[in-house]
XYZ file of N, CA and C in Angstrom:
315
model
N -37.216 16.424 -27.282
C -36.928 16.542 -25.469
C -35.528 16.331 -25.466
N -34.767 16.969 -24.676
C -33.679 15.693 -24.034
C -33.929 15.589 -22.705
N -33.411 14.559 -22.079
C -33.132 14.078 -20.554
C -31.606 14.331 -20.129
N -31.717 15.069 -18.937
C -30.892 15.478 -18.310
C -30.537 14.256 -17.402
N -29.377 13.491 -16.989
C -29.142 12.195 -16.407
C -27.898 12.756 -15.782
N -28.021 12.988 -14.563
C -27.033 13.455 -13.438
C -26.041 12.212 -12.994
N -25.289 12.303 -12.877
C -23.966 11.442 -12.414
C -23.767 11.490 -10.983
N -24.222 9.752 -10.710
C -23.862 9.791 -8.776
C -22.268 10.375 -8.946
N -22.112 10.148 -7.666
C -20.831 10.042 -7.012
C -20.017 9.077 -7.328
N -20.851 7.674 -6.934
C -20.138 6.229 -6.971
C -19.711 6.136 -8.486
N -20.783 6.446 -9.299
C -20.296 6.121 -11.201
C -19.215 6.775 -10.984
N -18.806 8.559 -10.405
C -17.866 8.868 -11.346
C -16.580 8.117 -10.188
N -16.905 7.973 -9.310
C -15.613 7.190 -8.689
C -15.186 5.852 -9.547
N -15.849 5.087 -10.085
C -16.014 4.361 -10.726
C -15.128 4.303 -12.039
N -15.856 5.203 -12.442
C -15.030 5.861 -13.935
C -13.302 6.259 -13.711
N -13.459 7.014 -13.003
C -11.941 7.623 -12.173
C -11.024 6.717 -12.124
N -11.546 5.429 -11.211
C -10.755 3.981 -10.971
C -10.160 3.870 -12.236
N -11.510 3.234 -12.903
C -10.983 2.875 -14.272
C -10.357 3.364 -15.142
N -10.194 4.679 -15.018
C -8.935 5.232 -15.799
C -7.704 4.839 -15.019
N -7.531 5.065 -14.139
C -6.480 4.999 -13.505
C -5.808 3.796 -13.501
N -6.856 2.651 -13.681
C -6.611 1.235 -13.949
C -5.709 0.822 -15.125
N -6.743 1.782 -15.926
C -6.180 1.744 -17.392
C -4.754 2.049 -17.633
N -4.533 3.459 -16.899
C -2.917 3.792 -16.901
C -1.867 2.830 -16.271
N -2.205 2.086 -15.039
C -1.485 0.819 -14.602
C -1.540 -0.167 -15.435
N -2.165 -0.559 -17.060
C -2.653 -1.425 -17.361
C -2.863 -2.735 -16.584
N -3.838 -2.612 -15.539
C -4.635 -3.814 -15.131
C -6.428 -3.818 -15.531
N -6.591 -4.885 -15.740
C -7.997 -4.726 -16.473
C -8.881 -4.689 -14.860
N -9.815 -3.814 -14.768
C -10.693 -3.517 -13.892
C -11.552 -5.075 -13.317
N -11.700 -6.145 -13.971
C -12.435 -7.251 -13.402
C -11.076 -8.225 -12.436
N -10.093 -7.748 -13.127
C -8.669 -8.563 -12.312
C -8.718 -7.798 -10.973
N -8.616 -6.153 -11.031
C -8.938 -5.729 -9.738
C -10.414 -5.672 -8.742
N -11.515 -5.830 -9.410
C -12.990 -6.231 -8.793
C -12.298 -7.968 -8.045
N -11.856 -8.648 -9.084
C -11.539 -10.487 -8.343
C -10.760 -9.903 -7.146
N -9.599 -9.444 -7.001
C -8.787 -8.979 -5.926
C -9.366 -8.707 -4.982
N -10.151 -7.794 -5.154
C -11.108 -7.167 -4.184
C -12.192 -8.372 -3.334
N -12.385 -8.948 -4.253
C -13.606 -10.021 -3.690
C -13.136 -11.016 -3.198
N -11.720 -11.521 -3.542
C -11.285 -12.738 -3.264
C -10.530 -12.393 -1.814
N -9.639 -11.688 -2.215
C -8.639 -11.004 -0.913
C -8.393 -10.279 -0.163
N -9.291 -8.931 -0.616
C -9.794 -8.044 0.342
C -8.297 -6.914 0.659
N -8.179 -6.886 1.580
C -6.389 -6.342 2.289
C -6.281 -4.964 1.191
N -5.297 -4.994 1.251
C -4.531 -3.617 0.077
C -5.227 -3.240 -0.950
N -6.261 -4.310 -1.172
C -6.714 -3.649 -2.765
C -7.660 -3.370 -2.244
N -8.675 -3.156 -1.653
C -9.627 -2.479 -0.930
C -8.833 -0.985 -0.144
N -7.829 -0.974 0.074
C -7.096 0.159 0.704
C -6.705 1.172 -0.576
N -6.465 0.505 -1.762
C -6.208 1.285 -2.681
C -7.077 1.909 -3.528
N -8.439 1.050 -3.646
C -9.897 1.632 -3.913
C -10.167 2.684 -3.143
N -10.267 2.405 -1.758
C -10.275 3.899 -1.175
C -9.391 5.209 -1.455
N -8.358 4.651 -1.447
C -7.204 5.696 -1.415
C -7.666 6.507 -2.941
N -7.864 5.905 -3.967
C -8.076 6.193 -5.358
C -9.200 7.198 -5.105
N -10.556 7.226 -4.488
C -11.549 7.749 -4.244
C -11.294 8.934 -3.563
N -10.086 8.801 -2.701
C -9.717 9.914 -1.917
C -9.059 10.895 -2.699
N -8.165 10.451 -3.743
C -7.685 11.255 -4.577
C -8.568 12.053 -5.575
N -9.374 11.327 -6.156
C -10.116 12.035 -6.745
C -11.368 13.085 -6.202
N -11.472 12.756 -4.759
C -12.370 13.758 -4.130
C -11.581 15.168 -3.605
N -9.724 14.602 -3.810
C -9.166 15.896 -3.456
C -8.484 16.898 -4.917
N -9.128 16.093 -6.073
C -8.977 16.791 -7.272
C -7.929 16.286 -8.042
N -7.151 15.075 -7.668
C -5.861 14.809 -8.444
C -6.421 14.079 -9.781
N -5.198 14.320 -10.424
C -5.726 13.537 -11.727
C -5.502 12.350 -11.724
N -6.257 11.588 -12.825
C -5.776 10.403 -13.062
C -4.182 9.982 -13.257
N -3.441 10.922 -13.923
C -1.969 10.342 -14.183
C -1.436 10.800 -12.981
N -1.462 11.361 -12.220
C -1.132 11.640 -10.768
C -1.004 10.168 -10.015
N -2.333 10.264 -9.707
C -2.488 8.918 -9.292
C -1.940 7.949 -9.508
N -1.695 7.130 -11.014
C -1.317 6.219 -11.818
C 0.198 6.388 -11.415
N 0.671 7.713 -11.162
C 2.275 7.393 -11.272
C 2.740 7.413 -9.485
N 2.093 7.737 -8.799
C 2.119 7.354 -7.108
C 2.070 6.359 -6.758
N 0.911 5.530 -7.276
C 0.665 4.249 -7.358
C 1.718 3.530 -7.897
N 2.482 3.713 -9.067
C 2.991 2.816 -10.006
C 4.795 3.231 -9.246
N 5.072 3.904 -8.221
C 5.923 4.613 -7.562
C 6.089 3.734 -6.509
N 4.989 3.409 -5.850
C 4.688 2.666 -4.353
C 5.293 1.410 -4.605
N 5.557 0.505 -3.333
C 6.131 -0.910 -3.453
C 4.848 -1.857 -3.433
N 4.276 -1.404 -4.176
C 3.105 -2.284 -4.326
C 3.090 -3.468 -5.721
N 2.901 -4.572 -5.386
C 3.446 -5.667 -6.565
C 2.279 -5.764 -7.649
N 1.888 -4.539 -8.164
C 0.791 -4.608 -9.274
C 0.502 -5.670 -10.071
N 1.475 -6.523 -10.746
C 1.797 -7.790 -11.518
C 0.534 -8.681 -10.657
N 0.435 -8.615 -9.111
C -0.237 -9.649 -8.480
C -1.712 -9.853 -9.136
N -2.355 -8.648 -9.021
C -3.510 -8.445 -9.347
C -3.945 -8.839 -10.817
N -2.897 -9.219 -12.000
C -3.237 -9.691 -13.114
C -2.846 -11.344 -13.128
N -2.176 -11.282 -12.105
C -2.223 -13.385 -12.066
C -2.825 -14.041 -11.124
N -3.754 -13.396 -10.491
C -5.129 -13.459 -9.807
C -4.598 -13.800 -8.315
N -3.771 -13.324 -8.086
C -3.257 -13.123 -6.876
C -3.695 -11.711 -5.782
N -3.515 -11.765 -4.912
C -3.532 -10.873 -3.893
C -2.608 -9.403 -3.867
N -2.918 -8.561 -4.290
C -2.248 -7.455 -4.013
C -1.386 -7.114 -2.493
N -0.068 -7.103 -2.947
C 0.727 -6.566 -1.475
C 1.935 -6.135 -1.815
N 2.639 -5.633 -0.573
C 3.931 -4.991 -0.921
C 5.490 -5.502 -1.215
N 6.216 -5.169 -1.663
C 7.251 -5.613 -1.817
C 8.031 -5.528 -1.007
N 9.068 -6.747 -0.452
C 9.905 -6.480 0.343
C 11.327 -5.429 -0.172
N 10.592 -4.147 1.145
C 12.022 -3.543 0.687
C 13.103 -3.785 0.749
N 13.594 -4.517 2.151
C 14.947 -4.719 2.382
C 14.864 -6.318 2.989
N 15.349 -7.448 2.737
C 15.186 -8.427 3.650
C 16.493 -8.962 3.945
N 17.009 -9.289 5.115
C 17.947 -9.866 5.533
C 18.054 -10.933 6.477
N 18.848 -11.902 6.333
C 18.653 -12.987 7.806
C 19.009 -12.575 8.869
N 18.011 -12.792 9.651
C 18.649 -12.285 11.333
C 19.631 -12.420 11.893
N 20.523 -13.151 11.293
C 21.724 -13.082 11.995
C 22.427 -12.117 11.822
N 22.208 -11.682 10.475
C 22.701 -10.415 9.948
C 22.640 -8.896 10.342
N 21.443 -9.162 11.417
C 21.444 -7.522 12.252
C 22.205 -7.397 13.183
N 22.333 -6.231 13.462
C 23.504 -5.493 14.014
C 22.980 -6.601 15.874
N 23.880 -6.751 16.764
C 23.049 -7.222 17.835
C 23.747 -5.937 18.986
N 22.497 -6.078 19.987
C 22.239 -4.421 20.991
C 22.471 -5.394 22.439
N 23.121 -4.621 23.197
C 23.079 -4.984 24.709
C 21.899 -4.338 25.133
N 20.547 -4.834 25.773
C 19.782 -4.248 25.871
C 20.022 -3.891 27.522
N 20.895 -4.381 28.090
C 21.018 -4.201 29.436
C 21.970 -2.653 29.017
N 22.767 -2.490 28.363
C 23.887 -1.301 28.475
C 22.857 -0.513 27.954
N 21.899 -0.569 27.396
C 20.569 0.595 27.255
C 20.216 0.921 28.204
N 19.813 0.776 29.101
C 18.559 0.557 30.059
C 19.465 1.891 31.371
N 20.876 1.857 31.324
C 21.594 2.290 32.119
C 21.495 4.195 31.963
């Protein structure tokens, strides 16, 4: 007699997440460590991956979207917090100066 084991949604989410991380060349334990130690963007990423699974996206599509994002994924493997890469950095003196009084007229 065979036993039928139903998979829980949480277990399916973890498997999906593991497949996405594998495509990104990130070890699951590194990702878990980042979540446990730093929270922040790593938790948001986990929740976003879960939502993508619920919406029916493929692991390949999710991994490509993450890869194209400004997230610095290497930080996870280095034991650091997940963060966004600065898109543009300019010193404050290089920003254009505007006369606020002229704008209010």
